[in-house]
PDB file of N, CA and C in Angstrom:
ATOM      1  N   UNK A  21       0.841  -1.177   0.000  1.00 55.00           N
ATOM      2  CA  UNK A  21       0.000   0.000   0.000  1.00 55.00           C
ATOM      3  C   UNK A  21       0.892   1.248   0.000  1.00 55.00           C
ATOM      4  N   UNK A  22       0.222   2.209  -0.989  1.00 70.00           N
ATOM      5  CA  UNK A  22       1.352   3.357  -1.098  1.00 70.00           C
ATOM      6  C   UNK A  22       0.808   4.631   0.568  1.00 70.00           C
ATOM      7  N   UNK A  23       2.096   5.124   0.487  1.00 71.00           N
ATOM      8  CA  UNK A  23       1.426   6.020   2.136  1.00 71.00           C
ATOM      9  C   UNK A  23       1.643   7.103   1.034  1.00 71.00           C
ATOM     10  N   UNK A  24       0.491   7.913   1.921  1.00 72.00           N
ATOM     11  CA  UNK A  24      -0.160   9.116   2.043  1.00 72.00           C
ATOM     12  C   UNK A  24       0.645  10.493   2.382  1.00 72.00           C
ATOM     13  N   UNK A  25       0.562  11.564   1.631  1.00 75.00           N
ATOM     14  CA  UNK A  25       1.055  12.355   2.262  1.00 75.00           C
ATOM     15  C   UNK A  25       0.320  13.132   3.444  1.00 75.00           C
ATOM     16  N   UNK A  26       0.976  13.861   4.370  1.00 82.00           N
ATOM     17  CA  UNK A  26      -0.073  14.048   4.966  1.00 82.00           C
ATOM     18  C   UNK A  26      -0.620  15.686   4.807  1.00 82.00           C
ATOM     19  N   UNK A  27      -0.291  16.230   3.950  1.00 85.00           N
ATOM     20  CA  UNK A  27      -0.874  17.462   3.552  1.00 85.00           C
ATOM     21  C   UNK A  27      -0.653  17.474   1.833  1.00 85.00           C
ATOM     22  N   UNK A  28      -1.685  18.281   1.372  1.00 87.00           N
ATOM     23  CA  UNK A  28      -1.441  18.345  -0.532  1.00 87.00           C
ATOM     24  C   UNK A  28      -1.841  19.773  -0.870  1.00 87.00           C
ATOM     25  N   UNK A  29      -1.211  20.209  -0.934  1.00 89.00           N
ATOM     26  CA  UNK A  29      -1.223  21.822  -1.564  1.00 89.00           C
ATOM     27  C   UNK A  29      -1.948  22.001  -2.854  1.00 89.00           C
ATOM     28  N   UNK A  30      -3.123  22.389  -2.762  1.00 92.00           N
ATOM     29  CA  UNK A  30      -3.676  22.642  -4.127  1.00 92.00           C
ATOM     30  C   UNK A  30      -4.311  24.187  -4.722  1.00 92.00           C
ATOM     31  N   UNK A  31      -3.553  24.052  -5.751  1.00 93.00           N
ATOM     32  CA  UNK A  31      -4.222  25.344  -6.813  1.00 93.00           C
ATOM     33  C   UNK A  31      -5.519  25.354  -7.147  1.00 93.00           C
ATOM     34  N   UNK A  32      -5.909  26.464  -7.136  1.00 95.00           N
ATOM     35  CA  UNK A  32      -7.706  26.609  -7.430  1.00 95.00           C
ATOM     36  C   UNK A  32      -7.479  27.379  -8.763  1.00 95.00           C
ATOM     37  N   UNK A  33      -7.985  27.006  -9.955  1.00 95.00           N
ATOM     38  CA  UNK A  33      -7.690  27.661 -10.887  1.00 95.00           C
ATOM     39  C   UNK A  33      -9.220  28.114 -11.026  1.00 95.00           C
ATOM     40  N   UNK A  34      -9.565  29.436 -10.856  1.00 94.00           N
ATOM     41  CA  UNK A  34     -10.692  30.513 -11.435  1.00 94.00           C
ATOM     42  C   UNK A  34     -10.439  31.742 -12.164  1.00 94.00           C
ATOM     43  N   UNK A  35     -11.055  30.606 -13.637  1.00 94.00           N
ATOM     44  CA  UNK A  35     -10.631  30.997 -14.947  1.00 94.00           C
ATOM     45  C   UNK A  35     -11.642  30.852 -16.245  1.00 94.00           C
ATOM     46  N   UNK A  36     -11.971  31.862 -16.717  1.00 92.00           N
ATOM     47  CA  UNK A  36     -12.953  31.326 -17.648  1.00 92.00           C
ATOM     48  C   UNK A  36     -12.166  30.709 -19.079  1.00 92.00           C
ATOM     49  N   UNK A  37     -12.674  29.867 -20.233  1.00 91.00           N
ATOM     50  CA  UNK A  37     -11.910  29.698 -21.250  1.00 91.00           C
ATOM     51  C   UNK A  37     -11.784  30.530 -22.459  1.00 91.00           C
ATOM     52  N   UNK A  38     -11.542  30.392 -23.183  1.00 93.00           N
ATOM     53  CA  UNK A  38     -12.339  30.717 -24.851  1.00 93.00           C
ATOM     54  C   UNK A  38     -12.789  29.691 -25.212  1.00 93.00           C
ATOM     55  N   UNK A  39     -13.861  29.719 -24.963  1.00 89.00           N
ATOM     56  CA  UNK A  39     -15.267  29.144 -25.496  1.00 89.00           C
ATOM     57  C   UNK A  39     -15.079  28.381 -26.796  1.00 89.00           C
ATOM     58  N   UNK A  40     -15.253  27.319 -26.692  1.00 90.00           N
ATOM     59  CA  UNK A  40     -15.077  26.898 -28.537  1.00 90.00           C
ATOM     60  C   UNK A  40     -13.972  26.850 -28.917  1.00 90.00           C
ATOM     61  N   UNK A  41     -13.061  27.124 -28.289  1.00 93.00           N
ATOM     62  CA  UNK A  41     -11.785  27.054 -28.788  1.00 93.00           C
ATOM     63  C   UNK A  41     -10.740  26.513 -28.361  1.00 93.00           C
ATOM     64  N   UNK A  42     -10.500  25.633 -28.598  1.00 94.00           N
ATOM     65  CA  UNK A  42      -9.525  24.383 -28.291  1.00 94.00           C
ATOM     66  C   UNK A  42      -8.286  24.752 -27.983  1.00 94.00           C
ATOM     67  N   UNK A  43      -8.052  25.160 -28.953  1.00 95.00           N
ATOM     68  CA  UNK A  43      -6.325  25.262 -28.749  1.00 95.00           C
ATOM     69  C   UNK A  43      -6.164  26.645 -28.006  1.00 95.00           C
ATOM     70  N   UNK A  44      -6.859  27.315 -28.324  1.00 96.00           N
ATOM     71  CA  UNK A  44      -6.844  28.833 -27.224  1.00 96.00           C
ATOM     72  C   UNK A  44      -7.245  28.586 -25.875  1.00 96.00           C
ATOM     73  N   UNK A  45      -8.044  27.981 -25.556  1.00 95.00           N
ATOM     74  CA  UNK A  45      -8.401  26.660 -24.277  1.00 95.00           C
ATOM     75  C   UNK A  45      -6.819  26.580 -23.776  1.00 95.00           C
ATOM     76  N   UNK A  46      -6.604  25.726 -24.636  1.00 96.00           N
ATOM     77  CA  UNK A  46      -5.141  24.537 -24.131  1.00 96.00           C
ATOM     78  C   UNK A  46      -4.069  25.514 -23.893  1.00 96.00           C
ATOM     79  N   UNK A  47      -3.964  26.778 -24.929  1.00 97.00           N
ATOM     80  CA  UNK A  47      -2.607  27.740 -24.405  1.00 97.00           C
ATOM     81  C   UNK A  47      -2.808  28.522 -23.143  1.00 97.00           C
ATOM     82  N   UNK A  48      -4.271  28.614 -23.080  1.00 97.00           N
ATOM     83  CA  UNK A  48      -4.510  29.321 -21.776  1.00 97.00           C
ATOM     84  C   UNK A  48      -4.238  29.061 -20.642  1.00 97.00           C
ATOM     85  N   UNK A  49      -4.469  27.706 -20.639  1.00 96.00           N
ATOM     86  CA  UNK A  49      -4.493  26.680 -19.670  1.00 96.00           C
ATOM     87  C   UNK A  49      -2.646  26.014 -19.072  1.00 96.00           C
ATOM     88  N   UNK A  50      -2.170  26.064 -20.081  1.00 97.00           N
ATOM     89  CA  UNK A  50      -0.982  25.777 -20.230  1.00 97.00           C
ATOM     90  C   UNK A  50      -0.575  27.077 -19.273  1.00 97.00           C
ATOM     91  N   UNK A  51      -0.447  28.006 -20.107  1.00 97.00           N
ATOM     92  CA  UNK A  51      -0.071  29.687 -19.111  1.00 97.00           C
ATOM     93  C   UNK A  51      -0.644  29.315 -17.589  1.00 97.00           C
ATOM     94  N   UNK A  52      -1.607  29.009 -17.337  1.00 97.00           N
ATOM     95  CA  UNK A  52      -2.424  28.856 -16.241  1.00 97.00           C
ATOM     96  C   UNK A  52      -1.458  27.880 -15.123  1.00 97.00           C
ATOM     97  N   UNK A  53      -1.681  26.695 -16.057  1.00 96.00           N
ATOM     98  CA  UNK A  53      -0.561  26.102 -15.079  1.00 96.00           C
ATOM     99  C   UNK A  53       1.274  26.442 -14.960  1.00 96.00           C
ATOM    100  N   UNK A  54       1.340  27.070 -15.806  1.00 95.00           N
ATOM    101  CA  UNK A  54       3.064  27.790 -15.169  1.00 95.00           C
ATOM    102  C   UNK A  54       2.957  28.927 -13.993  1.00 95.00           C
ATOM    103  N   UNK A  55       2.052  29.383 -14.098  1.00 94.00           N
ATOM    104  CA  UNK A  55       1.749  30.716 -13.032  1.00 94.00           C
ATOM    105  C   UNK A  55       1.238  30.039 -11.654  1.00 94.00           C
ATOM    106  N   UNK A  56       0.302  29.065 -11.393  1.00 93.00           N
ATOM    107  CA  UNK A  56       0.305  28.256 -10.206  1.00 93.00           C
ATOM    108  C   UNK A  56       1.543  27.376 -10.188  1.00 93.00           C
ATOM    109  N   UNK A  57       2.471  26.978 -10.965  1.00 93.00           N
ATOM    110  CA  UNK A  57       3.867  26.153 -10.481  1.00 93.00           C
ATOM    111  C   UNK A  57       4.249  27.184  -9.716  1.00 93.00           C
ATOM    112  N   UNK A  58       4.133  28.990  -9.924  1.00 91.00           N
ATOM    113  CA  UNK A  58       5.108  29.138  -8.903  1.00 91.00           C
ATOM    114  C   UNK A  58       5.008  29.221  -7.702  1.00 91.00           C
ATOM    115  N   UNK A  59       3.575  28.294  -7.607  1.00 90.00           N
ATOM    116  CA  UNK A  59       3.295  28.428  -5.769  1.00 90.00           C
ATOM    117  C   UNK A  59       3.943  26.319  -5.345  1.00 90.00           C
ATOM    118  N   UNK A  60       4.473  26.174  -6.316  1.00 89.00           N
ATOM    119  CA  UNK A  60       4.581  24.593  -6.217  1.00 89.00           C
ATOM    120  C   UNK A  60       3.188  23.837  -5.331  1.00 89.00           C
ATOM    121  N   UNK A  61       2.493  23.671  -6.245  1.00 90.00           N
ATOM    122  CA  UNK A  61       1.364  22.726  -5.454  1.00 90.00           C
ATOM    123  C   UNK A  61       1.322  21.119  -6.155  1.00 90.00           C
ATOM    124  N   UNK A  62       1.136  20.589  -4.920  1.00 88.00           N
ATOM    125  CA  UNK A  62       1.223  19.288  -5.183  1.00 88.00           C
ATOM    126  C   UNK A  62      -0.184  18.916  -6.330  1.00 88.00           C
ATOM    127  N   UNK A  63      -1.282  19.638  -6.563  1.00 90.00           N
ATOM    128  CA  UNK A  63      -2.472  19.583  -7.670  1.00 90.00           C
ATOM    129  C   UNK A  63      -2.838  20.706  -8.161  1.00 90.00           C
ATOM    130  N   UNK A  64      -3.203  20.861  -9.499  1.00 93.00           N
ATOM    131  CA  UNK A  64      -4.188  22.058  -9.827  1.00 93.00           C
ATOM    132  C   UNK A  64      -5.352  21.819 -10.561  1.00 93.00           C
ATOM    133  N   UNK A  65      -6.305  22.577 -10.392  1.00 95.00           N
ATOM    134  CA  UNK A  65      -7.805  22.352 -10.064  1.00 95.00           C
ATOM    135  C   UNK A  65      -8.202  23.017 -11.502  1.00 95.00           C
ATOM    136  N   UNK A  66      -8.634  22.504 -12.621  1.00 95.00           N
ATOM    137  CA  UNK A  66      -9.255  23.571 -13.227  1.00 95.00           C
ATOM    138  C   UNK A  66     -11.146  23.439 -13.426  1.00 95.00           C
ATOM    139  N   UNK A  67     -11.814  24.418 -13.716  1.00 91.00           N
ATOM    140  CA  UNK A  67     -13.052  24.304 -13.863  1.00 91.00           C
ATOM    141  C   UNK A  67     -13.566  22.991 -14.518  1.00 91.00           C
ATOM    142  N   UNK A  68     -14.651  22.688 -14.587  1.00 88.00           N
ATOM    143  CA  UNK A  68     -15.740  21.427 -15.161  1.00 88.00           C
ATOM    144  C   UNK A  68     -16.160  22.109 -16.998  1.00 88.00           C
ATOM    145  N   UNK A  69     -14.823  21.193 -17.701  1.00 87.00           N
ATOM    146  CA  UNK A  69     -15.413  20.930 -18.872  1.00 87.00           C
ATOM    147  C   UNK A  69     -14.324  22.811 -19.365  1.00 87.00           C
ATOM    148  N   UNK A  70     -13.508  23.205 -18.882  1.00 91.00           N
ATOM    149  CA  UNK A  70     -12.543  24.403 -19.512  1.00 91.00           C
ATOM    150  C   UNK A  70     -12.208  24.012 -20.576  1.00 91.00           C
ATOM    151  N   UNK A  71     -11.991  23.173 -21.230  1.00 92.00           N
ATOM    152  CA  UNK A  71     -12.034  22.667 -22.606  1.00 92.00           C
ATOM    153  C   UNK A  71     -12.458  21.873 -23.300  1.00 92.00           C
ATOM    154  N   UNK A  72     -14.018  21.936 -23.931  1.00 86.00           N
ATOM    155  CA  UNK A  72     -14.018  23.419 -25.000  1.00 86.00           C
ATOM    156  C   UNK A  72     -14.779  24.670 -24.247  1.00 86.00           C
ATOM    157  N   UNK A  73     -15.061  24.594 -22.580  1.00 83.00           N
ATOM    158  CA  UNK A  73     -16.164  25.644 -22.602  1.00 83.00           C
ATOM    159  C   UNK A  73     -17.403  24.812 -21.869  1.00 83.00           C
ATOM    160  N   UNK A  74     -17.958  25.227 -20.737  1.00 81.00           N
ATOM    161  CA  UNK A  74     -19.340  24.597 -20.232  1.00 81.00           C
ATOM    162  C   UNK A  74     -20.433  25.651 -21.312  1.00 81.00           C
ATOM    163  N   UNK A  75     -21.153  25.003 -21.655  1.00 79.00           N
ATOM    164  CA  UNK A  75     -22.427  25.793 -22.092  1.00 79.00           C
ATOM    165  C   UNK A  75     -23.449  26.232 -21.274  1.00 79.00           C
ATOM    166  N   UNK A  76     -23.165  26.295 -20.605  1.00 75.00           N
ATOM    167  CA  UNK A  76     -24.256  26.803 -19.318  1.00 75.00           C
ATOM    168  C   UNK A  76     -25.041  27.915 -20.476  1.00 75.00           C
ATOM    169  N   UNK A  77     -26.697  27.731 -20.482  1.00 74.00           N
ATOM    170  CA  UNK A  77     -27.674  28.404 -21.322  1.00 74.00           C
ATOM    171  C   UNK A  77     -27.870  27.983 -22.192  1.00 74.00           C
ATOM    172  N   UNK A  78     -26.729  27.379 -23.052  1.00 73.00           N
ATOM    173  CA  UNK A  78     -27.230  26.928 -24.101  1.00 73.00           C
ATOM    174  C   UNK A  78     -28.011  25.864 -24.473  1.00 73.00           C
ATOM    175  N   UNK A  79     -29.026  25.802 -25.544  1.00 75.00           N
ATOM    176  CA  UNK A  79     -29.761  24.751 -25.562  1.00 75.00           C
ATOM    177  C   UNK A  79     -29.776  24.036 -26.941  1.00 75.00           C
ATOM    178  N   UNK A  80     -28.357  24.872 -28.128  1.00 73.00           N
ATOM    179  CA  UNK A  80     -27.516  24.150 -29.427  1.00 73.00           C
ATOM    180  C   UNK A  80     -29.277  24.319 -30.188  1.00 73.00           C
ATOM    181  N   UNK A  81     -30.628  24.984 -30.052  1.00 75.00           N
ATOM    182  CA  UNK A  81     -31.414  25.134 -30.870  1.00 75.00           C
ATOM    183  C   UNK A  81     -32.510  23.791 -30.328  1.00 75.00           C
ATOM    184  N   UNK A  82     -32.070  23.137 -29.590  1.00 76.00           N
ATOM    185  CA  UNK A  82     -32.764  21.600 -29.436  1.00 76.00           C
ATOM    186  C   UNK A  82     -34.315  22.206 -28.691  1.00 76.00           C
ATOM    187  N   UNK A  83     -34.896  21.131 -28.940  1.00 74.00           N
ATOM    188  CA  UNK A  83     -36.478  21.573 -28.268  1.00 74.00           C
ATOM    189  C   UNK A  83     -36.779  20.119 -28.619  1.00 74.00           C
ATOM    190  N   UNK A  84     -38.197  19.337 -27.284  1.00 73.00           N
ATOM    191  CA  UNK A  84     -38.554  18.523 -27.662  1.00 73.00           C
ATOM    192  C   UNK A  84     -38.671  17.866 -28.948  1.00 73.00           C
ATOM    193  N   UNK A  85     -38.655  17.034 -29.885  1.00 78.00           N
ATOM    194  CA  UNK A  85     -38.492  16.404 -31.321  1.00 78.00           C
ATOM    195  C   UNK A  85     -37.969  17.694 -31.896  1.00 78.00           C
ATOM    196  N   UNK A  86     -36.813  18.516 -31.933  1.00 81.00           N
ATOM    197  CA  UNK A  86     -36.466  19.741 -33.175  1.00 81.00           C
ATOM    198  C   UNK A  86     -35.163  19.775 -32.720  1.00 81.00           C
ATOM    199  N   UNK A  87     -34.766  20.205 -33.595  1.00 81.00           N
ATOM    200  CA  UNK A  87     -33.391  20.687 -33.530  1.00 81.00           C
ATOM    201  C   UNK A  87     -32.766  21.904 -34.289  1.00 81.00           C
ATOM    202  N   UNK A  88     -33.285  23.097 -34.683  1.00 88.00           N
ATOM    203  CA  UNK A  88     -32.605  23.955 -35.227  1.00 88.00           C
ATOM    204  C   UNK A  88     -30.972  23.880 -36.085  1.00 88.00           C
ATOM    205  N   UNK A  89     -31.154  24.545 -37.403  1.00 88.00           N
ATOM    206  CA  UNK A  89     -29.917  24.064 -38.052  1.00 88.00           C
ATOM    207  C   UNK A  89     -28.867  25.395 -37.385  1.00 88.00           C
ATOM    208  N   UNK A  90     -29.228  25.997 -36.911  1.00 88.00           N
ATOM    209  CA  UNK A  90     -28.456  27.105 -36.100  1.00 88.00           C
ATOM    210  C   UNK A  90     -27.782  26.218 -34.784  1.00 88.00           C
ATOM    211  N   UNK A  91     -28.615  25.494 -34.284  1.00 85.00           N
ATOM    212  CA  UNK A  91     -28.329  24.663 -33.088  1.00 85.00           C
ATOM    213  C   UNK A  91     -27.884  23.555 -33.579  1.00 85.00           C
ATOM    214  N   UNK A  92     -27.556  23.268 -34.620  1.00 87.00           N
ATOM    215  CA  UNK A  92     -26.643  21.956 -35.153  1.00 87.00           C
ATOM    216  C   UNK A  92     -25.628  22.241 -35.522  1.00 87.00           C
ATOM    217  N   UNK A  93     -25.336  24.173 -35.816  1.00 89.00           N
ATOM    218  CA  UNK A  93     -23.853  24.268 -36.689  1.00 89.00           C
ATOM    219  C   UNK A  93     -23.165  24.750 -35.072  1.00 89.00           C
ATOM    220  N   UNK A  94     -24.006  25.355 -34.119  1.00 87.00           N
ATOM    221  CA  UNK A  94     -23.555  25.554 -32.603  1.00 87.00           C
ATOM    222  C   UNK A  94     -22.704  24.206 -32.264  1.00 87.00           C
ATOM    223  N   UNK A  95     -23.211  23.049 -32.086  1.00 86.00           N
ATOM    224  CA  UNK A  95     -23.276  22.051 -31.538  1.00 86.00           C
ATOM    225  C   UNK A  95     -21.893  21.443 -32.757  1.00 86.00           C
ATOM    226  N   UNK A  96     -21.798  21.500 -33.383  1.00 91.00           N
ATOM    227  CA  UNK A  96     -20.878  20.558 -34.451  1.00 91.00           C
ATOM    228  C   UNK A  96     -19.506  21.688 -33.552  1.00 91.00           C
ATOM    229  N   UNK A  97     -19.331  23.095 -33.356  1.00 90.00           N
ATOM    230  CA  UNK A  97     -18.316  23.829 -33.203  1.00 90.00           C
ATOM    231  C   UNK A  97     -18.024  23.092 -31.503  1.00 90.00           C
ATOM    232  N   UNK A  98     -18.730  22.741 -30.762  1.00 88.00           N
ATOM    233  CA  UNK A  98     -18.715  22.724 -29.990  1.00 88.00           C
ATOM    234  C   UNK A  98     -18.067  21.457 -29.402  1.00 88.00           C
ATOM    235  N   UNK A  99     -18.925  20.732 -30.407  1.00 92.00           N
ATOM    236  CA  UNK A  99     -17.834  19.031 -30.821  1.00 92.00           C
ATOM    237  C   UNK A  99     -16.418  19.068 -31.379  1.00 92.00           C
ATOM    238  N   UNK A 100     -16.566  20.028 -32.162  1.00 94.00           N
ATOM    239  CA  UNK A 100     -14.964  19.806 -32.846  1.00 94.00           C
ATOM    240  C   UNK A 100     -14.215  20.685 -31.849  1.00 94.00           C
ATOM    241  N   UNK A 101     -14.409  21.235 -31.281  1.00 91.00           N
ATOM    242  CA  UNK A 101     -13.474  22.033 -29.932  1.00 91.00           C
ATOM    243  C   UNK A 101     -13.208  21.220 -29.238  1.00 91.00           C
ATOM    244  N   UNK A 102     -14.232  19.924 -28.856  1.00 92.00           N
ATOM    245  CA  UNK A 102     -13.513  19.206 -27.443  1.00 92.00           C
ATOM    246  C   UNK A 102     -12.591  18.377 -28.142  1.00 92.00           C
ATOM    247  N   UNK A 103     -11.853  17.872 -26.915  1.00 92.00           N
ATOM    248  CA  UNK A 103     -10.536  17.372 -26.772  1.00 92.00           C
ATOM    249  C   UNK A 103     -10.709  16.051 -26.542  1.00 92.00           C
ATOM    250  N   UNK A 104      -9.723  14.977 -26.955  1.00 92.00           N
ATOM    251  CA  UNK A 104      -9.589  13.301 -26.673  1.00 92.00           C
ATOM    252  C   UNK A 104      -8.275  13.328 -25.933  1.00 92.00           C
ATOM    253  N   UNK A 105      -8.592  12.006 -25.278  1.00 92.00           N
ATOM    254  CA  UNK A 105      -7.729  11.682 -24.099  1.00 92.00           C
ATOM    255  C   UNK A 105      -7.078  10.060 -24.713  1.00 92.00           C
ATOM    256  N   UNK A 106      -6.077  10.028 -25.330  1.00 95.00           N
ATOM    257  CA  UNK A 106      -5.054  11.010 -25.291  1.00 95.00           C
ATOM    258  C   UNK A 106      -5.194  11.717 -26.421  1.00 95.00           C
ATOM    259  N   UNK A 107      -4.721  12.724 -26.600  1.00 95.00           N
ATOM    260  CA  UNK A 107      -4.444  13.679 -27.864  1.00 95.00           C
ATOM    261  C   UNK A 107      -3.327  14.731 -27.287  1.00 95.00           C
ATOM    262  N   UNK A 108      -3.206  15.466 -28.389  1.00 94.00           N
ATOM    263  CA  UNK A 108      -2.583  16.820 -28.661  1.00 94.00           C
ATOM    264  C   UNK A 108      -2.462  17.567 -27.573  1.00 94.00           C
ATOM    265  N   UNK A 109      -3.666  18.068 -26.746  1.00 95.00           N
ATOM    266  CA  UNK A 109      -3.827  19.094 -26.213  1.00 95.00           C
ATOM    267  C   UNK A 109      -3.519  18.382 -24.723  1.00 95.00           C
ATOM    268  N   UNK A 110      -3.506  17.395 -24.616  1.00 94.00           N
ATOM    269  CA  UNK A 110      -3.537  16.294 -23.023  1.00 94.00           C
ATOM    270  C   UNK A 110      -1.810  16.615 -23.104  1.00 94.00           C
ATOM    271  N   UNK A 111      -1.280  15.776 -24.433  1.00 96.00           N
ATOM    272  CA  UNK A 111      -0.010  16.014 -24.381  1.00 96.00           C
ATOM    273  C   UNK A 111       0.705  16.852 -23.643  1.00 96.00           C
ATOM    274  N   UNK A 112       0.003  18.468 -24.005  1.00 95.00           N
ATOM    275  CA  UNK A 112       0.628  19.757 -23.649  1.00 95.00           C
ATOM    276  C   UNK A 112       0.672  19.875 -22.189  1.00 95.00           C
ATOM    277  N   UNK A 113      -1.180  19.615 -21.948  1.00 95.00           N
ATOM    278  CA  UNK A 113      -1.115  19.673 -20.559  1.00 95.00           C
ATOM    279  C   UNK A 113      -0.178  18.572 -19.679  1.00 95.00           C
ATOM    280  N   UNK A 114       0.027  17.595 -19.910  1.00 93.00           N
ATOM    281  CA  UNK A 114       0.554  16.982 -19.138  1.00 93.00           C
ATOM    282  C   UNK A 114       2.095  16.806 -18.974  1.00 93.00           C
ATOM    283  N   UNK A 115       2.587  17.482 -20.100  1.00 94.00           N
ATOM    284  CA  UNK A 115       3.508  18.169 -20.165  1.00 94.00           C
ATOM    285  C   UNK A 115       4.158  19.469 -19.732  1.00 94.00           C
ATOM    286  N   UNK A 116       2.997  20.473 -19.236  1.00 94.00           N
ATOM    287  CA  UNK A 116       2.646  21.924 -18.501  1.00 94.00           C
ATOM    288  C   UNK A 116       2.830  21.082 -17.180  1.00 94.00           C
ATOM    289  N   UNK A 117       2.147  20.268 -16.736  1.00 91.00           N
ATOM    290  CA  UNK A 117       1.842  19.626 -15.421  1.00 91.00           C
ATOM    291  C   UNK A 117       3.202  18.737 -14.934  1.00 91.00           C
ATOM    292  N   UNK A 118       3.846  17.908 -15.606  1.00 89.00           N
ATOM    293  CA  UNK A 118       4.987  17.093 -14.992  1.00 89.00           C
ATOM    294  C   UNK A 118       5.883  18.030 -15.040  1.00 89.00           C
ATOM    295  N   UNK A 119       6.263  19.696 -15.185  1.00 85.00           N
ATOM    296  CA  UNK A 119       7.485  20.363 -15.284  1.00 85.00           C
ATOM    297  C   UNK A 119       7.497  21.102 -13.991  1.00 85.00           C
ATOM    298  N   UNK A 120       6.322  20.750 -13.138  1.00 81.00           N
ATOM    299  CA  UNK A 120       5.983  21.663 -11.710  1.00 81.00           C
ATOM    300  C   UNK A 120       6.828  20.737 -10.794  1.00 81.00           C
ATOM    301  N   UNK A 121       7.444  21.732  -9.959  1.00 75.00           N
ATOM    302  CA  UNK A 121       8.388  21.392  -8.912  1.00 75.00           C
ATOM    303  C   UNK A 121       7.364  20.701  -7.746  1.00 75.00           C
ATOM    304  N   UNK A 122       7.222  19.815  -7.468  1.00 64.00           N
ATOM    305  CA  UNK A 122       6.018  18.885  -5.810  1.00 64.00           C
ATOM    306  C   UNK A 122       6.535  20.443  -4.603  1.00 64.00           C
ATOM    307  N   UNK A 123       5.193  20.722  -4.364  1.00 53.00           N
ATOM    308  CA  UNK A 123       5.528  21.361  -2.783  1.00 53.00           C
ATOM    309  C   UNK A 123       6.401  20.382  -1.689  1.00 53.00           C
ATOM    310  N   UNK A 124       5.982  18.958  -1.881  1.00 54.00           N
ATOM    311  CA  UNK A 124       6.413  18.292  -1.012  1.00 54.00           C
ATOM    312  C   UNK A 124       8.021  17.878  -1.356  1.00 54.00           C
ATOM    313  N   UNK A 125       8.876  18.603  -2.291  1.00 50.00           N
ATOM    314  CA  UNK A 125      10.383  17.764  -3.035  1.00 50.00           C
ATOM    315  C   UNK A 125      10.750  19.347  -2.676  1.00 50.00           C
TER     316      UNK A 125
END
């Protein structure tokens, strides 16, 4: 069994994204996490869904049986913004993320 540390220093990242935008997402985010390395925290926290963007309001045109073609070309931008695990943009981040010094080292 692995032991525990007994304290974990964590970054709160409160940050909005660019919306829809992936890779402006991922550079942001990237910046984001070099500026909390310099508090060395053992985690950093970012919002639910920062890349591509929570839609909070939006409803992509949908309505019981409808779908608006306005709310289908919304919804296609919105798809091609998010990100796969692994991909490109994980790469970066996790690459932004293993260059942080441990509070605890």
């Amino acid at each position: 069994m692995k032991d525990l540390q007994s304290t974990c220093k964590v970054a709160l990242v409160q940050a909005a994204p660019v919306l829809f935008a992936a890779k402006a997402s991922t550079d942001k985010a990237v910046q984001l996490i070099q500026e909390a390395s310099e508090k060395h925290p053992d985690l950093i926290v970012f919002p639910e869904l920062f890349i591509p963007g929570y839609p909070y309001g939006l409803t992509f045109g949908f309505t019981v049986g409808h779908r608006s073609e306005e709310g289908r070309k919304d919804w296609l931008l919105y798809y091609n913004n998010s990100i796969l695990i692994p991909g490109t943009e994980t790469e970066r981040l996790g690459a932004a993320a293993s260059s942080i010094p441990s509070a605890t080292t």
